[in-house]
Short mmCIF file of C-alpha atoms in Angstrom, two decimals:
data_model
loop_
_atom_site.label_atom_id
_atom_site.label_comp_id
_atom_site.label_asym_id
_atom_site.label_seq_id
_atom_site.Cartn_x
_atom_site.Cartn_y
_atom_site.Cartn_z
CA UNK A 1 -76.27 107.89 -104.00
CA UNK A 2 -73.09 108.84 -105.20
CA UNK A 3 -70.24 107.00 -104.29
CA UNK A 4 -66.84 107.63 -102.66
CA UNK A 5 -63.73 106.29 -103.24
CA UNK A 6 -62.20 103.93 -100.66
CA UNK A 7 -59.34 104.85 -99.68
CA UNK A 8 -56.39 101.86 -99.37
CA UNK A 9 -57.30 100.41 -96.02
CA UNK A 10 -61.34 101.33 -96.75
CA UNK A 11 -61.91 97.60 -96.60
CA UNK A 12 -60.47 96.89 -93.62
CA UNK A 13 -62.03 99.58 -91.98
CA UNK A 14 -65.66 98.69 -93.12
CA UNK A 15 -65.27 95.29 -91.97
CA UNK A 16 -63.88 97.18 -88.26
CA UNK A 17 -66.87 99.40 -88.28
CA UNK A 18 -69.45 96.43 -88.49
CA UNK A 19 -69.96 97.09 -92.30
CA UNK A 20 -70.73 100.83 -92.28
CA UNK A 21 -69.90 103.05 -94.71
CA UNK A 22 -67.46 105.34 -94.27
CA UNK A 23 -69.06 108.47 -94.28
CA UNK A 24 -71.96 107.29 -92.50
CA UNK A 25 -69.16 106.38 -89.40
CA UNK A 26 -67.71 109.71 -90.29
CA UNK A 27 -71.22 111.18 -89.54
CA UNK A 28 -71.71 109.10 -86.41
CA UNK A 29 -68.04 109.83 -84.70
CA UNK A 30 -67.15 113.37 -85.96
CA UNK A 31 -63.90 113.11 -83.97
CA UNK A 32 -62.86 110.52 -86.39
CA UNK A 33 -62.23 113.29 -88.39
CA UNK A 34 -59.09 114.06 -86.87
CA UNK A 35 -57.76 109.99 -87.52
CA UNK A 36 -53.96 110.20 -89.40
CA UNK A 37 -55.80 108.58 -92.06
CA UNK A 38 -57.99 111.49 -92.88
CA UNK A 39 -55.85 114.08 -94.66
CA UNK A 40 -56.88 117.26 -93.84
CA UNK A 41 -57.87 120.20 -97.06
CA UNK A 42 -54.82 122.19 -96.00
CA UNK A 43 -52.35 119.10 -95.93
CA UNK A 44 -53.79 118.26 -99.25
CA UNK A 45 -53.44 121.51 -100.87
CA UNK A 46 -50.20 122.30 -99.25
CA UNK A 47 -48.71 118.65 -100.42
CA UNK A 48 -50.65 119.60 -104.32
CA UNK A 49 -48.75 122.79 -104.45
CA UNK A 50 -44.81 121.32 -103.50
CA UNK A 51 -45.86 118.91 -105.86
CA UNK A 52 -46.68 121.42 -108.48
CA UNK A 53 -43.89 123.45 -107.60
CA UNK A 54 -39.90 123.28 -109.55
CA UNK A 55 -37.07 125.05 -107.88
CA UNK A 56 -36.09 128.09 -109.89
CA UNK A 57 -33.67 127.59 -112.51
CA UNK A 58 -31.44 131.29 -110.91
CA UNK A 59 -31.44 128.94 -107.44
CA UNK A 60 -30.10 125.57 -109.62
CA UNK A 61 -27.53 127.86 -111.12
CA UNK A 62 -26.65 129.61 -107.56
CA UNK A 63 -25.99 126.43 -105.78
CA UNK A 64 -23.37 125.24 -108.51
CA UNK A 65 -21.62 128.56 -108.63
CA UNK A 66 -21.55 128.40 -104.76
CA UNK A 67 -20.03 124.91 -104.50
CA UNK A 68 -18.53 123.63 -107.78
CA UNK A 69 -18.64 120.45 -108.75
CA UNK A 70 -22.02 119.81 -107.85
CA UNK A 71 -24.58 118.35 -110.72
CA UNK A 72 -28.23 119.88 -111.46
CA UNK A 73 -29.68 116.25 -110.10
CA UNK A 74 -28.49 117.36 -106.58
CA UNK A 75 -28.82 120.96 -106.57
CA UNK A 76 -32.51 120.43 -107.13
CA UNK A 77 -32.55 117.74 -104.92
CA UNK A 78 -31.05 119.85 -102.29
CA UNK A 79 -33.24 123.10 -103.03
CA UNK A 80 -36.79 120.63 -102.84
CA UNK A 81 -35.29 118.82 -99.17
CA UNK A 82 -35.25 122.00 -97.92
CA UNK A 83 -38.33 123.44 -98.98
CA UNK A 84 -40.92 124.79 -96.36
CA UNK A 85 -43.78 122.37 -95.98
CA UNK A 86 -45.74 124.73 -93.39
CA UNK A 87 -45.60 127.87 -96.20
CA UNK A 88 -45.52 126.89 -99.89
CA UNK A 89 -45.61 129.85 -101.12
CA UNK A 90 -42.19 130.65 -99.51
CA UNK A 91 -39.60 130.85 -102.00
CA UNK A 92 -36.22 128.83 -102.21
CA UNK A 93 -33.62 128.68 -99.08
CA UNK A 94 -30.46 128.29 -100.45
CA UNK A 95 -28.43 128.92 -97.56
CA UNK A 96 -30.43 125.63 -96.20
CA UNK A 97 -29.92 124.18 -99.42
CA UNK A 98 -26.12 124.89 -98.85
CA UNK A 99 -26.44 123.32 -95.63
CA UNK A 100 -27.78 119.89 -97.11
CA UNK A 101 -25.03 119.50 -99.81
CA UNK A 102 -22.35 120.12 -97.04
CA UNK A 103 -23.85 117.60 -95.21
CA UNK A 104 -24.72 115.57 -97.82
CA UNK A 105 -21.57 115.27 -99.37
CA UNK A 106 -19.76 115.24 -95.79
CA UNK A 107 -21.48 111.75 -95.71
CA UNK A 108 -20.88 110.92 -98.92
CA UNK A 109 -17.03 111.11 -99.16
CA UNK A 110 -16.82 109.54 -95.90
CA UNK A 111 -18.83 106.16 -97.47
CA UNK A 112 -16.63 106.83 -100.62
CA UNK A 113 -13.52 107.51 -99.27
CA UNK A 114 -13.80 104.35 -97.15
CA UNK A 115 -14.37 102.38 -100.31
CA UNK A 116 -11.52 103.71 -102.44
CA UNK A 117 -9.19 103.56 -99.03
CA UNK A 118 -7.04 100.39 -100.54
CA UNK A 119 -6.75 101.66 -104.11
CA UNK A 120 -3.25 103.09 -105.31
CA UNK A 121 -2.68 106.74 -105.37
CA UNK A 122 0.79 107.12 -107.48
CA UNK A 123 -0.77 110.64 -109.41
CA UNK A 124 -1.26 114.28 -108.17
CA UNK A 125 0.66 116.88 -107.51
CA UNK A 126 4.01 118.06 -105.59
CA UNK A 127 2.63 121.86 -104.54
CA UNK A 128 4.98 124.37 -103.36
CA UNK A 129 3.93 127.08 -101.67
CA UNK A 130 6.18 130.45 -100.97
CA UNK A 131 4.14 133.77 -99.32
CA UNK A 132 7.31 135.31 -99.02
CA UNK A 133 11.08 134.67 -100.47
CA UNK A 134 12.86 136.81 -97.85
CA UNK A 135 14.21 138.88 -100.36
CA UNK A 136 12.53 142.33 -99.53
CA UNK A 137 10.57 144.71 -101.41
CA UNK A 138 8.59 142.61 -104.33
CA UNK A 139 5.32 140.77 -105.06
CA UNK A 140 6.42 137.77 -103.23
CA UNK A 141 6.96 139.12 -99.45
CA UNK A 142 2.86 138.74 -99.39
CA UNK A 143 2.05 136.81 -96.11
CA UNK A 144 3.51 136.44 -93.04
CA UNK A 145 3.15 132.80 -91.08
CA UNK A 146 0.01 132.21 -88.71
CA UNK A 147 0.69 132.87 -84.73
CA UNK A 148 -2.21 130.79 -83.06
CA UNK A 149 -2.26 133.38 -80.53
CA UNK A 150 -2.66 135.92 -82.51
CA UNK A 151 -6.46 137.66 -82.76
CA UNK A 152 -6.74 137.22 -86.76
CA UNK A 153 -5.32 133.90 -88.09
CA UNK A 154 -5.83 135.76 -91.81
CA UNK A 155 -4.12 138.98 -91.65
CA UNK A 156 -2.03 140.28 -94.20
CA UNK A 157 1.83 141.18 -93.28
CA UNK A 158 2.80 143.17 -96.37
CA UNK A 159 6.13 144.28 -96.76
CA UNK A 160 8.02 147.01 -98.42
CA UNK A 161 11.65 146.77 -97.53
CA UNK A 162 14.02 144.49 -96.36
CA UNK A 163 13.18 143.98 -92.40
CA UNK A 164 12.65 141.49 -90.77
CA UNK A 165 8.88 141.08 -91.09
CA UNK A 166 10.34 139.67 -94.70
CA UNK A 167 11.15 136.29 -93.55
CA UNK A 168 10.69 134.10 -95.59
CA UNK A 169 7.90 131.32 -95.65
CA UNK A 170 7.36 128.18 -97.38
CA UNK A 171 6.11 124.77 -97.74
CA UNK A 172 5.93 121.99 -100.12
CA UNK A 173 3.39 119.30 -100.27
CA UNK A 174 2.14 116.18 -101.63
CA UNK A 175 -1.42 115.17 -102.71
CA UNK A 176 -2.01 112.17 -104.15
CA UNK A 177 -4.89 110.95 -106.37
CA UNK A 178 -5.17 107.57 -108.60
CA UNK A 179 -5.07 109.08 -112.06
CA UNK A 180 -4.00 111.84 -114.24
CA UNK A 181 -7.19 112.66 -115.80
CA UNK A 182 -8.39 113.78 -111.78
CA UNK A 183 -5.03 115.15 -111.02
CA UNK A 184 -5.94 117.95 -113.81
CA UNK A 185 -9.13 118.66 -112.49
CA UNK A 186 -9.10 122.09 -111.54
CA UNK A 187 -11.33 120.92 -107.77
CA UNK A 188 -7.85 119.08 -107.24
CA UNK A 189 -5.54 121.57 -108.16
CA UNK A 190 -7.07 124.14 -105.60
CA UNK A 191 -6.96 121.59 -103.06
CA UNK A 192 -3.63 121.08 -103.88
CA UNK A 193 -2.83 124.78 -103.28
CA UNK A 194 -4.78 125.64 -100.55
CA UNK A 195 -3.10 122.68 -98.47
CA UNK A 196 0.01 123.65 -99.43
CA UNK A 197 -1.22 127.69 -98.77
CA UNK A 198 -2.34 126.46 -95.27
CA UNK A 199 1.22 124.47 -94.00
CA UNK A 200 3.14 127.42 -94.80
CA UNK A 201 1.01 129.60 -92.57
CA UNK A 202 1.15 127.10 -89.56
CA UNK A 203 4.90 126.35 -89.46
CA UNK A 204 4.82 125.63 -86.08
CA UNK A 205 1.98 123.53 -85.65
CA UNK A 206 1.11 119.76 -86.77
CA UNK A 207 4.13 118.45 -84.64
CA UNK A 208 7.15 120.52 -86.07
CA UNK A 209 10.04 121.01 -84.16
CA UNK A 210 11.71 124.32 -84.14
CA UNK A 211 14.75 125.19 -85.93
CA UNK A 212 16.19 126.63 -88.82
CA UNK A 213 15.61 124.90 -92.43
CA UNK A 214 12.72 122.50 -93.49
CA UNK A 215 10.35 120.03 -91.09
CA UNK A 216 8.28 117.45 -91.67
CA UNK A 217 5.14 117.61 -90.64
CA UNK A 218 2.91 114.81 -89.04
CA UNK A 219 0.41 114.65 -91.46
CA UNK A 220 -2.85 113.48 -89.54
CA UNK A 221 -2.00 116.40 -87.15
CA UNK A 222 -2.18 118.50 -90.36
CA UNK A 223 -5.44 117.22 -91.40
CA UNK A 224 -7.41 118.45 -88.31
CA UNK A 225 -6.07 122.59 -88.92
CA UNK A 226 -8.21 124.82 -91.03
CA UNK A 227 -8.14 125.08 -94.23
CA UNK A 228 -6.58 128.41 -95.48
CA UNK A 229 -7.48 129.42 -99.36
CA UNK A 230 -4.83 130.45 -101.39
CA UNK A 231 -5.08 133.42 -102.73
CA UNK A 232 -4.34 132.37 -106.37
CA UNK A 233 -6.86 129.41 -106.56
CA UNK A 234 -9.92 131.58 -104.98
CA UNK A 235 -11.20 130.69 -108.64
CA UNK A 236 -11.59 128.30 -110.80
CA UNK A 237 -12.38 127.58 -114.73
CA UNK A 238 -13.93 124.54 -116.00
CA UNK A 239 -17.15 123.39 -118.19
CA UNK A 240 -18.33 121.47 -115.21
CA UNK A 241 -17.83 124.00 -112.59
CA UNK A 242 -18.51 127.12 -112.04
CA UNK A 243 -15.66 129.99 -111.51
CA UNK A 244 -15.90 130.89 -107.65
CA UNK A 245 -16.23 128.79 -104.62
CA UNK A 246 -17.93 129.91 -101.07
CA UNK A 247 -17.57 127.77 -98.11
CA UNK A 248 -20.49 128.45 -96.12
CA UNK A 249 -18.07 127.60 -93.00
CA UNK A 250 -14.67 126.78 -91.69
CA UNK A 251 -13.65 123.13 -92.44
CA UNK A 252 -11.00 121.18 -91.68
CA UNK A 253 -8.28 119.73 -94.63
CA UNK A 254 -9.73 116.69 -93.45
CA UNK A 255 -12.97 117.54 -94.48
CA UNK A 256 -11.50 119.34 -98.01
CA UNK A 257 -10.23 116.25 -98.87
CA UNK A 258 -13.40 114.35 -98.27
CA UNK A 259 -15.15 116.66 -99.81
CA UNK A 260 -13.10 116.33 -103.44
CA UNK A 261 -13.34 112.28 -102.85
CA UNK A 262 -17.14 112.63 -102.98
CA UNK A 263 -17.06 114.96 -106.40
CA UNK A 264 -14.00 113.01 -107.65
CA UNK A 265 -14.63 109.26 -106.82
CA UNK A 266 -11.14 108.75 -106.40
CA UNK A 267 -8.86 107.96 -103.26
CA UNK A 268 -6.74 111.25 -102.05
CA UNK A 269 -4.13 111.03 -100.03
CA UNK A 270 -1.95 113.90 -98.20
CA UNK A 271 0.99 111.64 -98.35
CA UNK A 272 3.62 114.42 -96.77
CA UNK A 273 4.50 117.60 -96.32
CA UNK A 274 6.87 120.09 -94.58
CA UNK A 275 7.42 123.65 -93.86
CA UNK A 276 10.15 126.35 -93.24
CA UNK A 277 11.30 126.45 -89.43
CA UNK A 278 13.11 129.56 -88.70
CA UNK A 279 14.85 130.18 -85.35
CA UNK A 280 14.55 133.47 -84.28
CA UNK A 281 18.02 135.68 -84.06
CA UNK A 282 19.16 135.63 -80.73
CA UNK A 283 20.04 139.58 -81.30
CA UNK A 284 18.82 142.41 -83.27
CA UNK A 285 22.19 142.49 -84.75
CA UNK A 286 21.99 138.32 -85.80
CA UNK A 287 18.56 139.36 -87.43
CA UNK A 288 19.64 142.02 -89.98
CA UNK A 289 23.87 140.57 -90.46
CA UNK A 290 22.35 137.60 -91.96
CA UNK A 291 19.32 137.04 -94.58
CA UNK A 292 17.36 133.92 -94.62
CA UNK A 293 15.95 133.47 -98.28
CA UNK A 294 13.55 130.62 -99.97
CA UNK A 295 13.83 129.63 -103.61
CA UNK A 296 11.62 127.14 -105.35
CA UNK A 297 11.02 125.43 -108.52
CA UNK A 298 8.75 123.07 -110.05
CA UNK A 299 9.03 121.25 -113.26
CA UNK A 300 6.26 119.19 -115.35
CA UNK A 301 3.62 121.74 -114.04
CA UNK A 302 -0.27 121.80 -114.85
CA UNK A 303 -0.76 125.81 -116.93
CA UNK A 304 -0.38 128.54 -114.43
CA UNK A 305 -3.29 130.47 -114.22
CA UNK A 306 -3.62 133.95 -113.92
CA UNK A 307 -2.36 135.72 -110.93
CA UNK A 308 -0.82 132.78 -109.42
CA UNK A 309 1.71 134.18 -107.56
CA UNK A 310 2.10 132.13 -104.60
CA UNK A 311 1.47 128.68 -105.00
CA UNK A 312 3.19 125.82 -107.96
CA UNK A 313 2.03 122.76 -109.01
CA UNK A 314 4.51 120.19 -110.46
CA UNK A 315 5.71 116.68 -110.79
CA UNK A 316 8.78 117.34 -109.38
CA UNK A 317 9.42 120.32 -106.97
CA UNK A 318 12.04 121.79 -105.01
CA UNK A 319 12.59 124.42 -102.06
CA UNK A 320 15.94 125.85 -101.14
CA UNK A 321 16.95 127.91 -98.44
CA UNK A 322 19.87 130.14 -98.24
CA UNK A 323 21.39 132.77 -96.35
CA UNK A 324 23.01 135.87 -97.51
CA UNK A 325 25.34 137.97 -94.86
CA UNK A 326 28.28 139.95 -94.87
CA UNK A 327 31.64 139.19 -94.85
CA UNK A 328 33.31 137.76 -91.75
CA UNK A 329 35.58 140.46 -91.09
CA UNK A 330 33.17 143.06 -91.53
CA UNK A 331 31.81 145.14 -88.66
CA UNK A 332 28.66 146.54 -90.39
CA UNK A 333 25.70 146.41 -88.64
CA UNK A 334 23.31 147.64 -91.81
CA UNK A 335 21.26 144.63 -93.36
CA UNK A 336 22.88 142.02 -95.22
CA UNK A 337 20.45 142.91 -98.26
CA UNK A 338 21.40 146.11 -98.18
CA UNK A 339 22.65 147.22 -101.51
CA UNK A 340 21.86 143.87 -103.33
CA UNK A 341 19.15 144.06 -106.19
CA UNK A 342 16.26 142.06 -104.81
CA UNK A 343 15.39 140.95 -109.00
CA UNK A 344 19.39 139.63 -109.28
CA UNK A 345 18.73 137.92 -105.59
CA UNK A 346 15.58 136.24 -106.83
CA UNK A 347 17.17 134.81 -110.34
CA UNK A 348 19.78 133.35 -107.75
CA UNK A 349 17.04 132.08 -105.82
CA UNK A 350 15.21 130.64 -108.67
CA UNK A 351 18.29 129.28 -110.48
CA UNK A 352 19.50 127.35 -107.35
CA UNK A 353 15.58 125.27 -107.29
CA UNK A 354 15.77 124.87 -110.87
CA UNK A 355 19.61 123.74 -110.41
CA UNK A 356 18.04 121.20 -107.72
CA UNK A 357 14.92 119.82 -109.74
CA UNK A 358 17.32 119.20 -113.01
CA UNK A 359 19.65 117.14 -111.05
CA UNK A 360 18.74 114.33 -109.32
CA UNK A 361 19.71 116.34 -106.13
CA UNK A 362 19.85 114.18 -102.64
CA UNK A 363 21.89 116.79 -100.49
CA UNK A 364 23.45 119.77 -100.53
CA UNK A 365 27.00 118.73 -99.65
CA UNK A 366 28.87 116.04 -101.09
CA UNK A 367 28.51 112.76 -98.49
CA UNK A 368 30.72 109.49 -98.66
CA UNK A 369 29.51 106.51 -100.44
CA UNK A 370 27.38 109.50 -102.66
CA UNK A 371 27.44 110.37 -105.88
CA UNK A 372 29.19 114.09 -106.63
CA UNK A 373 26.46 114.95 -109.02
CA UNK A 374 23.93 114.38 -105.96
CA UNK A 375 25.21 117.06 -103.96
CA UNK A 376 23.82 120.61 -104.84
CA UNK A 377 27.23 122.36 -104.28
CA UNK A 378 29.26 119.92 -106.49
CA UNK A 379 26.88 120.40 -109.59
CA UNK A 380 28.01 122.22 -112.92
CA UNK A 381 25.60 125.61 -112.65
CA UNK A 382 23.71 124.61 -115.44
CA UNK A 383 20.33 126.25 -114.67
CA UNK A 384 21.89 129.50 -113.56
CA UNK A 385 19.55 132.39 -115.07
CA UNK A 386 21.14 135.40 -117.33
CA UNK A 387 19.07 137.49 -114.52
CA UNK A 388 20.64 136.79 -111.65
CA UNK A 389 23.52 138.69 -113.26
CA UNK A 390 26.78 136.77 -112.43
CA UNK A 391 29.71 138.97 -114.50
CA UNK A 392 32.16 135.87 -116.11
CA UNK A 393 35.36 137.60 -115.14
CA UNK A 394 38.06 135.72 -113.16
CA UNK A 395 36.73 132.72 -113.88
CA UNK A 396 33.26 133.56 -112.22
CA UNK A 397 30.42 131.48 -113.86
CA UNK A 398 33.03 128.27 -113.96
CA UNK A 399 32.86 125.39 -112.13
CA UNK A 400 30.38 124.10 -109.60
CA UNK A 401 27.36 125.86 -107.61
CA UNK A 402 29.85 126.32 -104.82
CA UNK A 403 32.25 128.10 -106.70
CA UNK A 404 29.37 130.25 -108.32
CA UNK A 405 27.96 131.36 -105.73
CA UNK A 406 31.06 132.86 -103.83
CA UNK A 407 31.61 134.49 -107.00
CA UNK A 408 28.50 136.32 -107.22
CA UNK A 409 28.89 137.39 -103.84
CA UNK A 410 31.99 138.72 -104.27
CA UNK A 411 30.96 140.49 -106.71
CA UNK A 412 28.31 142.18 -104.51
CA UNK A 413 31.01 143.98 -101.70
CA UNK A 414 32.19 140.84 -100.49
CA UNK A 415 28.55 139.30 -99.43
CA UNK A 416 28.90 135.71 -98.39
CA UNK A 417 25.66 133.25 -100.10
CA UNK A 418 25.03 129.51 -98.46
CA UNK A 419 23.07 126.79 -99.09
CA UNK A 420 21.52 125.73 -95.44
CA UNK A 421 18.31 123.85 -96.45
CA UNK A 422 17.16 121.63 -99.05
CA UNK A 423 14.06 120.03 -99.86
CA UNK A 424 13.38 117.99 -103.40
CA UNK A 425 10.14 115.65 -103.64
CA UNK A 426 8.80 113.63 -107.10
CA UNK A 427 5.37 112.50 -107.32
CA UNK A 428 4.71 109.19 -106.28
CA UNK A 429 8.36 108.60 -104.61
CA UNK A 430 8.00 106.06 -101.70
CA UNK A 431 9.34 108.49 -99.31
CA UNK A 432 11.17 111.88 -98.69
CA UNK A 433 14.68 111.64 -99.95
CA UNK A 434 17.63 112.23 -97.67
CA UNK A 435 18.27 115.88 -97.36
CA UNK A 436 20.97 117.70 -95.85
#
């Protein structure tokens, strides 16, 4: 008689079953059959085939390109969780494969973030953020700020002239992280623009009070809106990831940021941020005598990438906000930007954030018990760019930013430039500075 191999609890059972054999109980209770211990020929052969089975090497590769970052180990984990155990022969599910490294590294960050939470986070990046300058026709009036009313939170507003749909909007950001090596990694760098991408679109949410110049934002109010990708970091280039990302769903910054802990390993902190407030003109006439326009800067900056338009990442980075409108004693009713070159209006722009990131600029006027080379206005124009076109004739292009910029208007039919808002931030500072 040929025997049969006892399975682990075979002795146990014989000695249960009065020292029968197991097949000869088998034969005497057929309904034992159907005991959890008896496997049946389709459990077996379904449970030989996943074990015979390997995902596909296209599905490996289709999981990292979908979500960078992620290693072979757990895109092949992720692809064999999800496998179908009721049809082998059923081929790989990578949107449920998605789903388990979303989840998977949801929980993840959260255990990692948690354990990094007391570590120091000096390193990062100050991102600024600018969809549109408010200087009219040009490749920076490219998005319009986020109306939570409004049907489509992503529409375009592009703009072609100098109206007031070319108001300009801004932010400026920072994200922290513990070391420079991570800082440079280019998962942290489209964080860092596609938080600063999102604040600028929702300038009046996350506890900002209206007005016109910058706000601060609360930033665990900020960390609970949706993420909005910037344009210019929709892709990115590394040996260990792959070049495009696509969320399989809306998350939260919140959820961003744990998301880069648990590829990172490092603590990341959204340590502030603020946005351009604008209040609207209280007259048609208000809204085209007098242009609002956003300059920024950054300096110590990571290598732009291609097509980065919209978004800067830097060490030290500054927004400033002017206004441009015509002289008092003029009556004309035609917009302020009217006959000004918007390139000349955009080296001004430009020079004036450079001006404030090269100077260890506090305020924009001069304050008691302050330093003069702290104030903006009081500053030699050092950083003032051949471009912006200032003609050196009565002693234009001497002196201060003050006296520079009512020179250059002047020159321009008698157009009047200010300096209304002012925001400068440094990586790892303790706090915002004191603006004016």
């Amino acid at each position: 008689m040929t025997k049969v191999a006892a399975m682990p609890a075979a002795g146990a059972m014989r000695r249960a079953l009065g020292g029968q054999s197991i097949r000869n109980a088998v034969r005497v209770a057929p309904c034992f059959r159907h005991s959890p211990l008896v496997a049946s020929r389709a459990d077996l052969h379904s449970s030989a085939a996943l074990r015979e089975r390997k995902p596909a090497i296209s599905s490996i590769a289709e999981l990292r390109k979908q979500i960078p970052g992620t290693s072979m180990l757990k895109a092949k984990e992720a692809i064999v969780s999800t496998w179908s155990t009721s049809d082998p022969s059923k081929g790989d599910d990578i949107q449920a494969a998605l789903a388990w490294l979303e989840e998977d590294r949801a929980k993840s960050g959260l255990k990692k973030a948690q354990k990094v939470a007391g570590r120091e986070a000096k390193e990062g990046w100050i991102a600024v953020a600018v969809l549109s300058d408010g200087a009219g026709s040009g490749t920076k009036d490219l998005q319009q700020p986020i109306n939570p009313t409004s049907g489509d939170a992503r529409a375009n507003t592009p703009s072609h002239a100098a109206t007031p749909t070319s108001a300009p909007v801004a932010s400026i950001i920072e994200l922290n992280c513990e070391t420079d090596f991570v800082g440079r990694t280019d998962v942290f760098e489209k964080l860092s623009r596609d938080i600063a991408h999102s604040a600028a679109l929702f300038p009046n949410l996350g506890g900002a009070v209206l007005g016109t110049g910058f706000a601060d934002l609360d930033t665990e109010q900020l960390l609970d809106f949706i993420l909005m990708e910037a344009p210019d970091s929709a892709s990115v280039d590394s040996d260990q990831t792959a070049s495009s990302t696509a969320p399989t769903s809306p998350r939260t910054i919140r959820a961003a940021i744990l998301d880069a802990v648990s590829r990172l390993g490092e603590r990341i902190h959204l340590s502030r941020a603020s946005v351009l407030i604008l209040t609207p003109p209280s007259t048609s006439r208000d809204e085209v005598r007098v242009a609002n326009l956003v300059g920024s800067y950054v300096h110590g900056s990571s290598a732009t990438k291609q097509g980065s338009t919209q978004t800067s990442l830097g060490r030290v980075g500054a927004l400033v906000l002017s206004t441009i409108s015509h002289a008092s004693s003029s009556a004309n009713s035609s917009s302020a930007l009217e006959g000004l070159d918007p390139a000349q209006t955009r080296a001004l722009l430009r020079s004036l954030a450079r001006q404030a990131v090269g100077f260890q600029t506090t305020s924009i006027s001069h304050q008691q018990d302050q330093e003069a080379d702290s104030a903006l206005l009081r500053q030699p124009f050092s950083m003032l760019l051949p471009a912006a076109q200032l003609a050196v004739q009565d002693g234009a292009g001497e002196g201060d930013v003050e006296a520079a910029l009512h020179a250059w208007g002047r020159q321009r039919n008698g157009k009047q430039v200010q300096v209304v808002g002012l925001r400068r931030w440094t990586l790892g500072e303790s706090g915002p500075e004191a603006q004016a």
